[in-house]
JSON list of C-alpha atoms and ligand atoms in Angstrom, two decimals:
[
{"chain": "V", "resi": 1, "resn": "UNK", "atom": "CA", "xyz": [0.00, 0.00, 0.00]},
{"chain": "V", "resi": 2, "resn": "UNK", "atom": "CA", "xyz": [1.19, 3.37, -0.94]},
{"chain": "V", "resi": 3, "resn": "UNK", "atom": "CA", "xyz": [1.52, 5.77, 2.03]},
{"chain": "V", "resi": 4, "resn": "UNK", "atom": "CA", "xyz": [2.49, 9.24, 1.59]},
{"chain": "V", "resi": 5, "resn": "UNK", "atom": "CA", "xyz": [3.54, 11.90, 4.62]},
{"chain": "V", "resi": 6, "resn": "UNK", "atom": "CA", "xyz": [1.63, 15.38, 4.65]},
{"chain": "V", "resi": 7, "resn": "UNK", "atom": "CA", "xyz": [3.98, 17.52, 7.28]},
{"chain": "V", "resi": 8, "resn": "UNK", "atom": "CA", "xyz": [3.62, 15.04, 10.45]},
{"chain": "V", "resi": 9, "resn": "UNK", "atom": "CA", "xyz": [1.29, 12.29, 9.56]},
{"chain": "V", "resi": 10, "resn": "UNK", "atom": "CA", "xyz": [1.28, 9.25, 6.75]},
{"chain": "V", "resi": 11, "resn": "UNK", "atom": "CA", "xyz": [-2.01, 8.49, 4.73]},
{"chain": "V", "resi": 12, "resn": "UNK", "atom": "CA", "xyz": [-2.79, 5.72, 2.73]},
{"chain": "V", "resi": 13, "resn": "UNK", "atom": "CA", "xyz": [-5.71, 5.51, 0.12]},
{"chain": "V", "resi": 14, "resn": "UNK", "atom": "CA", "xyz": [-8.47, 4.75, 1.61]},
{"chain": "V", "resi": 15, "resn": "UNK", "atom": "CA", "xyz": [-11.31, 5.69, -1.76]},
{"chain": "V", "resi": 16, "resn": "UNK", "atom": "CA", "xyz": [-9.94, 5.60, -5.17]},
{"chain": "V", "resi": 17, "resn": "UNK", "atom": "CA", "xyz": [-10.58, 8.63, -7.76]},
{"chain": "V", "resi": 18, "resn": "UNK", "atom": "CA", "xyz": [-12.88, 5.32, -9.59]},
{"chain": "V", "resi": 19, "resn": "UNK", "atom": "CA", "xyz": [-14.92, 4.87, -6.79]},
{"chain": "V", "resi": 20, "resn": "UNK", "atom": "CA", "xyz": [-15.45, 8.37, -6.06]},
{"chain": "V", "resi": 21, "resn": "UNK", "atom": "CA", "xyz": [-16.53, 9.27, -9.39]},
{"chain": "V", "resi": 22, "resn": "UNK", "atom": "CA", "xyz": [-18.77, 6.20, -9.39]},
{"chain": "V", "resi": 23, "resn": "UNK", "atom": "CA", "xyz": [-20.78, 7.43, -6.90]},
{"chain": "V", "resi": 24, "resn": "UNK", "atom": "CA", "xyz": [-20.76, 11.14, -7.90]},
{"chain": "V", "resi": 25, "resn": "UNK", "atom": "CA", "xyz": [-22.29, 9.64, -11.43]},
{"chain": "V", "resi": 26, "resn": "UNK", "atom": "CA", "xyz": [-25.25, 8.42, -9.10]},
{"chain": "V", "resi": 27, "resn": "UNK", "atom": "CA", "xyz": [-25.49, 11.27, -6.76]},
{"chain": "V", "resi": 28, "resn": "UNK", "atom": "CA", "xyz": [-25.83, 13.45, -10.09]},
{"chain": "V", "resi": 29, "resn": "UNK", "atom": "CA", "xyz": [-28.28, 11.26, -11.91]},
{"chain": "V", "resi": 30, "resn": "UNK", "atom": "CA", "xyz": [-30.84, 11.01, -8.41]},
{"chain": "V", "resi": 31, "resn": "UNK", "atom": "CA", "xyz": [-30.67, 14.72, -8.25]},
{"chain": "V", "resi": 32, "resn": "UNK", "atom": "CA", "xyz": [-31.16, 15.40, -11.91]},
{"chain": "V", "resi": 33, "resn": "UNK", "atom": "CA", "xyz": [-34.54, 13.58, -11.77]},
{"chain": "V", "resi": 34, "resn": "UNK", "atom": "CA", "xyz": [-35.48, 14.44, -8.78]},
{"chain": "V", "resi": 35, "resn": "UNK", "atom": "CA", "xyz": [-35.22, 18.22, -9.44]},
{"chain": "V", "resi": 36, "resn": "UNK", "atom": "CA", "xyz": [-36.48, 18.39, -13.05]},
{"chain": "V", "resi": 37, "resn": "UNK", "atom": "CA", "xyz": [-38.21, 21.51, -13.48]},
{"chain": "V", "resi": 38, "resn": "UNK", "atom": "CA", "xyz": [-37.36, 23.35, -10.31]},
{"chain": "V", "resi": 39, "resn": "UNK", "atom": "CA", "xyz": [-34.48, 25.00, -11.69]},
{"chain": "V", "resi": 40, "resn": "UNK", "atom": "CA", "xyz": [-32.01, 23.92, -8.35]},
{"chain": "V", "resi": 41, "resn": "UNK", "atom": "CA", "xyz": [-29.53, 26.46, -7.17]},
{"chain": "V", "resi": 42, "resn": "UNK", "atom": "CA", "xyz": [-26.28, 24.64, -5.77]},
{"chain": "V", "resi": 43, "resn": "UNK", "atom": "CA", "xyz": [-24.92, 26.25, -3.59]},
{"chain": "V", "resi": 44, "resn": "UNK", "atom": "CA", "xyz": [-21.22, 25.09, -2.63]},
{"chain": "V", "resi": 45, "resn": "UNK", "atom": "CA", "xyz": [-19.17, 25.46, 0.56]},
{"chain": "V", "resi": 46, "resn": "UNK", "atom": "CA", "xyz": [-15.38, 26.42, 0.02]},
{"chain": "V", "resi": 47, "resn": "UNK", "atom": "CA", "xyz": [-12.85, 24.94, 0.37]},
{"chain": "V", "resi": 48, "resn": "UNK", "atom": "CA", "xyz": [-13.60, 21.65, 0.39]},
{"chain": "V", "resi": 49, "resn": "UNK", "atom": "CA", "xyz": [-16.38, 21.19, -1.59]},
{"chain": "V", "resi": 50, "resn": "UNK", "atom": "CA", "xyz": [-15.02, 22.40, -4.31]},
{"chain": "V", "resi": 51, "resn": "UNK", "atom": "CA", "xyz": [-13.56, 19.68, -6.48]},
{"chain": "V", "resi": 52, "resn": "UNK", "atom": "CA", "xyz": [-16.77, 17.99, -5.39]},
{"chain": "V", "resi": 53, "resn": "UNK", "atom": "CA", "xyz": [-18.84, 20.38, -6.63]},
{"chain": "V", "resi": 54, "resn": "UNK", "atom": "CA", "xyz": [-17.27, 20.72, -9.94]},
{"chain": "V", "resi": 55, "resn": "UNK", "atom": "CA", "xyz": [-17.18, 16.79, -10.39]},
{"chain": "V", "resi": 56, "resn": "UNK", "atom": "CA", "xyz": [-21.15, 17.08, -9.49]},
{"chain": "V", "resi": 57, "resn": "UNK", "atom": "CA", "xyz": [-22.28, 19.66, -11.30]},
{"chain": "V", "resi": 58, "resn": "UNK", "atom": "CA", "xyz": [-20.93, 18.50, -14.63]},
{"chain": "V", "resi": 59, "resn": "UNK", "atom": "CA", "xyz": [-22.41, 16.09, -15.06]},
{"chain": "V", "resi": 60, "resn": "UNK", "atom": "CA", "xyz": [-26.12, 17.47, -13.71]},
{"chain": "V", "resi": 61, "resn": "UNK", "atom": "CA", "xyz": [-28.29, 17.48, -17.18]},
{"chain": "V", "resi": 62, "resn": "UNK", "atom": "CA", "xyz": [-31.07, 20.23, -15.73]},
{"chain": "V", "resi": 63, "resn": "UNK", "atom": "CA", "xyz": [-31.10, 23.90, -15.77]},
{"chain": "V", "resi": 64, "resn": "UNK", "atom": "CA", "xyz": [-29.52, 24.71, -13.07]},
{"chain": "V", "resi": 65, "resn": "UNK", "atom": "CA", "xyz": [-27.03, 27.69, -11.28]},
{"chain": "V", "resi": 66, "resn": "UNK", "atom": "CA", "xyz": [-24.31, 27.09, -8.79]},
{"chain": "V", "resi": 67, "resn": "UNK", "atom": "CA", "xyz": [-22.76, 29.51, -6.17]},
{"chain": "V", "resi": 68, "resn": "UNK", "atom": "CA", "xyz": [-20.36, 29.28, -3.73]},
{"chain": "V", "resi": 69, "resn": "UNK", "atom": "CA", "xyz": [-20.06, 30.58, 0.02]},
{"chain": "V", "resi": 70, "resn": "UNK", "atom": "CA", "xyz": [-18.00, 30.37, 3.13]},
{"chain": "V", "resi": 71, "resn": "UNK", "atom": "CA", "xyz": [-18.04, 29.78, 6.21]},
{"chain": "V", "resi": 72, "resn": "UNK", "atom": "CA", "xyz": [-16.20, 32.89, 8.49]},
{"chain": "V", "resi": 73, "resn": "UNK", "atom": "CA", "xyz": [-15.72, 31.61, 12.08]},
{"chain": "V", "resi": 74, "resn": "UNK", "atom": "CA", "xyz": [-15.28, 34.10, 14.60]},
{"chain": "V", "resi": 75, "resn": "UNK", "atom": "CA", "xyz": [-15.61, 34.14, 18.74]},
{"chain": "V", "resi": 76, "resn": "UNK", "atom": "CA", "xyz": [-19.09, 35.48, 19.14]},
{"chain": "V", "resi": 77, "resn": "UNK", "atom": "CA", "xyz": [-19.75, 38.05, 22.50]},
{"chain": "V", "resi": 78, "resn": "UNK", "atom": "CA", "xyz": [-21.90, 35.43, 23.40]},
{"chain": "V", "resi": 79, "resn": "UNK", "atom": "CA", "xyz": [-22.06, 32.16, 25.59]},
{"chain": "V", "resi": 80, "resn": "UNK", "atom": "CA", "xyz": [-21.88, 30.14, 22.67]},
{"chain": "V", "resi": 81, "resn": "UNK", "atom": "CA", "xyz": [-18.45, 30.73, 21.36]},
{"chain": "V", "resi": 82, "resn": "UNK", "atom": "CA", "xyz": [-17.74, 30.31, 18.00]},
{"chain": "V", "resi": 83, "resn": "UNK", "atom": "CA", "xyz": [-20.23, 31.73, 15.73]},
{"chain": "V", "resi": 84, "resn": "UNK", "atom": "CA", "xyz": [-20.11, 30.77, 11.67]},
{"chain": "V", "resi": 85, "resn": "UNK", "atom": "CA", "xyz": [-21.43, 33.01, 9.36]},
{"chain": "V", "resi": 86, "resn": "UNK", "atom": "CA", "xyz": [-22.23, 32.84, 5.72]},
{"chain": "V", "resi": 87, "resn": "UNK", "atom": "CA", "xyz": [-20.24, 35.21, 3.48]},
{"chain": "V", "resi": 88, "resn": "UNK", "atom": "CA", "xyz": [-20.19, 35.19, -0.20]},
{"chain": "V", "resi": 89, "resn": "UNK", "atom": "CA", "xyz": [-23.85, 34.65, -1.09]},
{"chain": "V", "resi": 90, "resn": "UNK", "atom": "CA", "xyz": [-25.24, 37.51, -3.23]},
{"chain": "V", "resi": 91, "resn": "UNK", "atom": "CA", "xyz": [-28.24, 35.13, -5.00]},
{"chain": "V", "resi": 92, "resn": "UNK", "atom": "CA", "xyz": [-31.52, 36.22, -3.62]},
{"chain": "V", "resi": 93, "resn": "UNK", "atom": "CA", "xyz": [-32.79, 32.44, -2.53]},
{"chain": "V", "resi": 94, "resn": "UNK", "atom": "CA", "xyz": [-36.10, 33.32, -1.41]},
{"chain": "V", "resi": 95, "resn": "UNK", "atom": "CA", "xyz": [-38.27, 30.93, -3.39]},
{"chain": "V", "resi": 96, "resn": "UNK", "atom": "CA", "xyz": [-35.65, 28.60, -4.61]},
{"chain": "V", "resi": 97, "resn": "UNK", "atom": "CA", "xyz": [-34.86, 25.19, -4.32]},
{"chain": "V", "resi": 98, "resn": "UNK", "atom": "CA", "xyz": [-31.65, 24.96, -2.59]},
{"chain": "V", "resi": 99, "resn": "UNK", "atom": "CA", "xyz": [-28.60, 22.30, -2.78]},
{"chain": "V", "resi": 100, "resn": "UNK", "atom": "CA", "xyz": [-26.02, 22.64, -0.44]},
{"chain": "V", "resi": 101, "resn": "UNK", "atom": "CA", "xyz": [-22.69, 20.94, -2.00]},
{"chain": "V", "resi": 102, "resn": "UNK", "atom": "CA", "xyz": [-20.65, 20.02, 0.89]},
{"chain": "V", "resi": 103, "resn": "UNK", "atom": "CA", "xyz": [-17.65, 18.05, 1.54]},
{"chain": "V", "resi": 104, "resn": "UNK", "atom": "CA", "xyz": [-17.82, 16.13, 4.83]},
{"chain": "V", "resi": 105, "resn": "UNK", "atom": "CA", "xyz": [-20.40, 16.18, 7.28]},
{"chain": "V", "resi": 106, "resn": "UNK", "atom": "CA", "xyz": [-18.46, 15.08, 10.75]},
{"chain": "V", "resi": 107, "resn": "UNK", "atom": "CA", "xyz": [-20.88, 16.04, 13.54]},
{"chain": "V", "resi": 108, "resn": "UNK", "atom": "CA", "xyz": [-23.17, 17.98, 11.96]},
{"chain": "V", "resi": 109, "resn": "UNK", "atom": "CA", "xyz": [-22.69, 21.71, 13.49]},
{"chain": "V", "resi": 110, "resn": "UNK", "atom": "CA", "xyz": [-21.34, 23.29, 10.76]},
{"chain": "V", "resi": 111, "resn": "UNK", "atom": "CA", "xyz": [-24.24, 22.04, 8.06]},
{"chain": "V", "resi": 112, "resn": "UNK", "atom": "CA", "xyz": [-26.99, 23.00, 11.32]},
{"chain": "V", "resi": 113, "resn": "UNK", "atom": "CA", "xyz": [-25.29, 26.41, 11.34]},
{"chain": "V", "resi": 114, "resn": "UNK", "atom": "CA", "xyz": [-25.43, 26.77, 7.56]},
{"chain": "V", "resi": 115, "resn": "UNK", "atom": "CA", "xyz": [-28.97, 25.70, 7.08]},
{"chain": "V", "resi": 116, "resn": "UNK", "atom": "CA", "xyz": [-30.55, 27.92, 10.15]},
{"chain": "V", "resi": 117, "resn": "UNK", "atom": "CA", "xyz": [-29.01, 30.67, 8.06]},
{"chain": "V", "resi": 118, "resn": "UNK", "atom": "CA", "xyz": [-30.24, 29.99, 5.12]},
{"chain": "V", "resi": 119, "resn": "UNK", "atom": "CA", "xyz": [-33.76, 28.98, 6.21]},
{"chain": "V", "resi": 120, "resn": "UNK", "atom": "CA", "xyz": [-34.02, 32.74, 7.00]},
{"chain": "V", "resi": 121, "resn": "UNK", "atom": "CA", "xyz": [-34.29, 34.00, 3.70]},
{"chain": "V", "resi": 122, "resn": "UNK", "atom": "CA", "xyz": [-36.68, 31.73, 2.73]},
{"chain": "V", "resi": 123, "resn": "UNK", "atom": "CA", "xyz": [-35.89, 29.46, -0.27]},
{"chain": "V", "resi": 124, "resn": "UNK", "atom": "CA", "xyz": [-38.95, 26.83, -1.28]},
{"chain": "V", "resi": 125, "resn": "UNK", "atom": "CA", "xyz": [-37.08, 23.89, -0.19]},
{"chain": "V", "resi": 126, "resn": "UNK", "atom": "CA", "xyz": [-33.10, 23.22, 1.06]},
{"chain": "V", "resi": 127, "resn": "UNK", "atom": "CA", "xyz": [-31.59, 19.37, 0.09]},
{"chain": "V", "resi": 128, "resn": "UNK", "atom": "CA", "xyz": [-27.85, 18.66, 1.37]},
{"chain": "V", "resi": 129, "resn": "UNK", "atom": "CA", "xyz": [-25.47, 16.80, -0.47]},
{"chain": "V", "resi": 130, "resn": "UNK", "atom": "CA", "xyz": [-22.49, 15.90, 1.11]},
{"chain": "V", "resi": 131, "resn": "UNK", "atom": "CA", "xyz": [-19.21, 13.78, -0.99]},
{"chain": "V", "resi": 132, "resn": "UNK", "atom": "CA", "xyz": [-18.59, 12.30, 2.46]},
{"chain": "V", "resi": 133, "resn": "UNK", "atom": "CA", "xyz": [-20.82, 11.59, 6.15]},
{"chain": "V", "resi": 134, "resn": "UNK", "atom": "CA", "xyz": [-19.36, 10.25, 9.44]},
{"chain": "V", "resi": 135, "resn": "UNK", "atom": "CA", "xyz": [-22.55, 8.30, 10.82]},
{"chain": "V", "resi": 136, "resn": "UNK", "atom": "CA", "xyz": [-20.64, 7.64, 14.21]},
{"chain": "V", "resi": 137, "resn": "UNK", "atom": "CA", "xyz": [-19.83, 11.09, 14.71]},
{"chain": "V", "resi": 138, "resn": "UNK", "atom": "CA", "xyz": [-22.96, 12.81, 13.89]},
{"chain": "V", "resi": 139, "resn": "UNK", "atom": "CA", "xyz": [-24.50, 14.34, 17.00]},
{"chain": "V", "resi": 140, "resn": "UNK", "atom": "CA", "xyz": [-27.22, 16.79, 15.91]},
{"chain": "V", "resi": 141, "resn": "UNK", "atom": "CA", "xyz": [-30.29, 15.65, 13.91]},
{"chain": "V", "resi": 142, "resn": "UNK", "atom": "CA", "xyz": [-29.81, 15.99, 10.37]},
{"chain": "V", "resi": 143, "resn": "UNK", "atom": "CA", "xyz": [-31.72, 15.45, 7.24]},
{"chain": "V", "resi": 144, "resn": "UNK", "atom": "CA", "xyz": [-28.95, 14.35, 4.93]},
{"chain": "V", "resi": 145, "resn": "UNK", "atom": "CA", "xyz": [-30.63, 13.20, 1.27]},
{"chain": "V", "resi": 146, "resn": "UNK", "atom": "CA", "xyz": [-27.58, 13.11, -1.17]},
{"chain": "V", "resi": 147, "resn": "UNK", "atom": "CA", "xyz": [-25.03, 10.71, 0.11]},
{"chain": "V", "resi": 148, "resn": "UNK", "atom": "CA", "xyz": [-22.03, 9.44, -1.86]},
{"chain": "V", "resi": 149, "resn": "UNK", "atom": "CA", "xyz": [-19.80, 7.75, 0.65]},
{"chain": "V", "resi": 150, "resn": "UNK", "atom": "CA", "xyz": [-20.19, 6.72, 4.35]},
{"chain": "V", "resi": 151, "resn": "UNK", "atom": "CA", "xyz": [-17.08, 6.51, 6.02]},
{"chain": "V", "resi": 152, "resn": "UNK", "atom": "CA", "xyz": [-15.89, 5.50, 9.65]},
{"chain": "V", "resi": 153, "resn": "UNK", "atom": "CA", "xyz": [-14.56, 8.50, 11.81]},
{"chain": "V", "resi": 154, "resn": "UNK", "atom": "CA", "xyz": [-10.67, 8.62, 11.32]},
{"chain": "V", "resi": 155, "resn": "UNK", "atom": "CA", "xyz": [-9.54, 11.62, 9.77]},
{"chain": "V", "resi": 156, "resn": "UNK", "atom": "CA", "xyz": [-9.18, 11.46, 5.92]},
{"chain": "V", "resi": 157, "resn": "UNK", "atom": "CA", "xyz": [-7.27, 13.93, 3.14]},
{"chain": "V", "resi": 158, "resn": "UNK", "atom": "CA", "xyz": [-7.67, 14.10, -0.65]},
{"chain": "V", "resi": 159, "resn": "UNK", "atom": "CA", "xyz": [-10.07, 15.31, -3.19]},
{"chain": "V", "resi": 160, "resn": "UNK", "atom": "CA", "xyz": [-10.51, 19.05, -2.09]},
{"chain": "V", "resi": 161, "resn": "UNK", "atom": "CA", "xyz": [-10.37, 18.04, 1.67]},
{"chain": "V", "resi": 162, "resn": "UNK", "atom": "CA", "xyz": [-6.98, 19.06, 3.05]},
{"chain": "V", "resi": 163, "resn": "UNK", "atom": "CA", "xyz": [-4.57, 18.27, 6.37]},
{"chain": "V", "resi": 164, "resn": "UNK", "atom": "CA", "xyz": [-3.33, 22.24, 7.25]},
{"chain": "V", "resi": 165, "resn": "UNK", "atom": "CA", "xyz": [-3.82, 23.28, 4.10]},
{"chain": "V", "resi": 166, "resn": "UNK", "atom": "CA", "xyz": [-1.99, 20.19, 1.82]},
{"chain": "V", "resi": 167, "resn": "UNK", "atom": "CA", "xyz": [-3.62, 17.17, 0.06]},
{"chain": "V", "resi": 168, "resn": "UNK", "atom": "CA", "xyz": [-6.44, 18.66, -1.53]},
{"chain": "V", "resi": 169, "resn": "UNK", "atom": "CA", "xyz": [-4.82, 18.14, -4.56]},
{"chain": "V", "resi": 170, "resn": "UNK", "atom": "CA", "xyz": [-5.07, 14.37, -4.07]},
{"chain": "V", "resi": 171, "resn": "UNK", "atom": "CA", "xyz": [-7.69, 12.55, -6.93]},
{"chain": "V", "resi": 172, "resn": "UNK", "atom": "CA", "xyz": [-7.94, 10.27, -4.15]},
{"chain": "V", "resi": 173, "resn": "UNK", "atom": "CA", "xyz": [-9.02, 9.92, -0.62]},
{"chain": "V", "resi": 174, "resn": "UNK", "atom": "CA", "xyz": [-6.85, 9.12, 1.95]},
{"chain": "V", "resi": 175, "resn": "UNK", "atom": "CA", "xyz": [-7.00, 7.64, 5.25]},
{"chain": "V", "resi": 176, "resn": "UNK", "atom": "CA", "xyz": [-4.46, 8.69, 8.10]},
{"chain": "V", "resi": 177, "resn": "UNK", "atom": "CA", "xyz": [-2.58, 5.74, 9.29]},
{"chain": "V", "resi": 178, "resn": "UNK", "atom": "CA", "xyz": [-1.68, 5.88, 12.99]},
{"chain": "P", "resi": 1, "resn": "5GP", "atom": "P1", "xyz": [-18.77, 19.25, 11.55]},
{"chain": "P", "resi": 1, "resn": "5GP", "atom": "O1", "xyz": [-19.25, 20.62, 11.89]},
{"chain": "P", "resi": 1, "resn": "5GP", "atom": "O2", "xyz": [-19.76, 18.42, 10.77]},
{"chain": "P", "resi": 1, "resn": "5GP", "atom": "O3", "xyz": [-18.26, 18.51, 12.76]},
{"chain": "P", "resi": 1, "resn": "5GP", "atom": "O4", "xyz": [-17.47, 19.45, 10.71]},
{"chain": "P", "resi": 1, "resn": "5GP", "atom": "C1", "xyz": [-17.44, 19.64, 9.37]},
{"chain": "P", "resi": 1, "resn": "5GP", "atom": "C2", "xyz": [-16.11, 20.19, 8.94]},
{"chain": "P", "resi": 1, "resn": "5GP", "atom": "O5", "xyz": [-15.02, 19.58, 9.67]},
{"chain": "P", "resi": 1, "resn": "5GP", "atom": "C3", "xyz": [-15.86, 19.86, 7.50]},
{"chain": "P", "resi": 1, "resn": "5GP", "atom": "O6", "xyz": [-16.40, 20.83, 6.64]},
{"chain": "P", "resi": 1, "resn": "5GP", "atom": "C4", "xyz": [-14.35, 19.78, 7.45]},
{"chain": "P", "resi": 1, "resn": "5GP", "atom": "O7", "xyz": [-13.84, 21.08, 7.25]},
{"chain": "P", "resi": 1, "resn": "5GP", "atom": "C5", "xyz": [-13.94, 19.31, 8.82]},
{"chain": "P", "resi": 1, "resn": "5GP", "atom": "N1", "xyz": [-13.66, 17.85, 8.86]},
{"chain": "P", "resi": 1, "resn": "5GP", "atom": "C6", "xyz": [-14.34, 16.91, 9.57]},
{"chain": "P", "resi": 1, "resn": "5GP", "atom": "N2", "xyz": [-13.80, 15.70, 9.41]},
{"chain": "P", "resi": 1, "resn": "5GP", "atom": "C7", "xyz": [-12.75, 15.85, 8.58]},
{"chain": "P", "resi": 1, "resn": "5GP", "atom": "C8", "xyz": [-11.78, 14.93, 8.02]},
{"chain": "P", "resi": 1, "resn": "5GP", "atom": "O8", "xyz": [-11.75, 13.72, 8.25]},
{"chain": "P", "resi": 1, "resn": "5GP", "atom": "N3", "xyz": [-10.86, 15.47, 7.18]},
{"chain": "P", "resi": 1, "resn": "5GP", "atom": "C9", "xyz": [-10.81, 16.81, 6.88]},
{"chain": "P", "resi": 1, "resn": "5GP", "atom": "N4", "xyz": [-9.87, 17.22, 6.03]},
{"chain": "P", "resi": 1, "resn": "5GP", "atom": "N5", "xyz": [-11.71, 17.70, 7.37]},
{"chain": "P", "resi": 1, "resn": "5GP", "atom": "C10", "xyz": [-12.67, 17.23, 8.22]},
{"chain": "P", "resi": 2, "resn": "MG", "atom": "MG1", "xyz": [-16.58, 21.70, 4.62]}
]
């Protein structure tokens, strides 16, 4: 097995580029036909989304727009400490049919952030898609309907998702081996 060192740590491939792509085909066909005629607005989160969402998006065969947004973390005056807020989306949703192009869903805080923020301008409907979900880890209650790859909770590089900043550049995904 191939393991390669990213500053401290070694990774190994964990999903290869074929498998990924095999399951980014499906992800784009169920979305295709189950959005026909409600003109979708994707709507991905940088950084890591976004070899994801350009994988994704080619191959969706409806009208559709994309967009991308970030998340800006800062430590809010209140109890709750770090408060993310959404920069970078100048679309007026309100009446569309949203889908949120993410690239990991770990426990869940970030996407529940995202989608309280954008449930206040009030788009017709809001579907996530994530590349990757971490069922063990997931602690909030989420409605996750695009899915391409469950994976078990060890920390993982590679296709847009990055270790300090490195590996996202990968075409594959890679595990961290201890
Ligand atoms: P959550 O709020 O769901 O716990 O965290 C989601 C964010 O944590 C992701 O958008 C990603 O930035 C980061 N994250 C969680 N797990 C991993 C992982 O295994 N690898 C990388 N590179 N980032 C991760
Ligand atoms: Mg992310």
């Amino acid at each position: 097995m191939d393991v390669i060192k990213i500053k401290d740590k070694d990774f190994a491939v964990s999903i290869p580029e074929s498998k990924i792509l095999c399951e980014v085909e499906r992800l784009a066909a169920q979305i295709s036909r189950d959005l026909e005629g409600k003109n979708p607005l994707f709507l991905a989160v940088l950084n890591g989304s976004f070899m994801f969402a350009a994988d994704l998006f080619r191959r969706i065969t409806i009208p559709a727009e994309i967009s991308f947004v970030k998340l800006a973390s800062y430590e809010g005056v209140s109890s709750t400490g770090v408060i993310k807020e959404v920069i970078g989306l100048s679309e007026n949703i309100a009446g569309r049919t949203i889908v949120v192009i993410e690239d990991i869903i770990d426990t869940g805080c970030t996407m529940q952030k995202l989608l309280e923020s954008l449930g206040t301008r009030n788009p017709e409907a809001i579907h996530v898609c994530t590349l990757l979900l971490k069922p063990e880890k997931l602690k909030v209650p989420l409605d996750v309907k695009y899915i391409a790859l469950e994976i078990p909770n060890d920390f993982i590089v590679g296709y847009g998702l990055d270790y300090d900043g490195y590996g996202r550049n990968l075409k594959d995904i890679y595990t961290v081996v201890e």
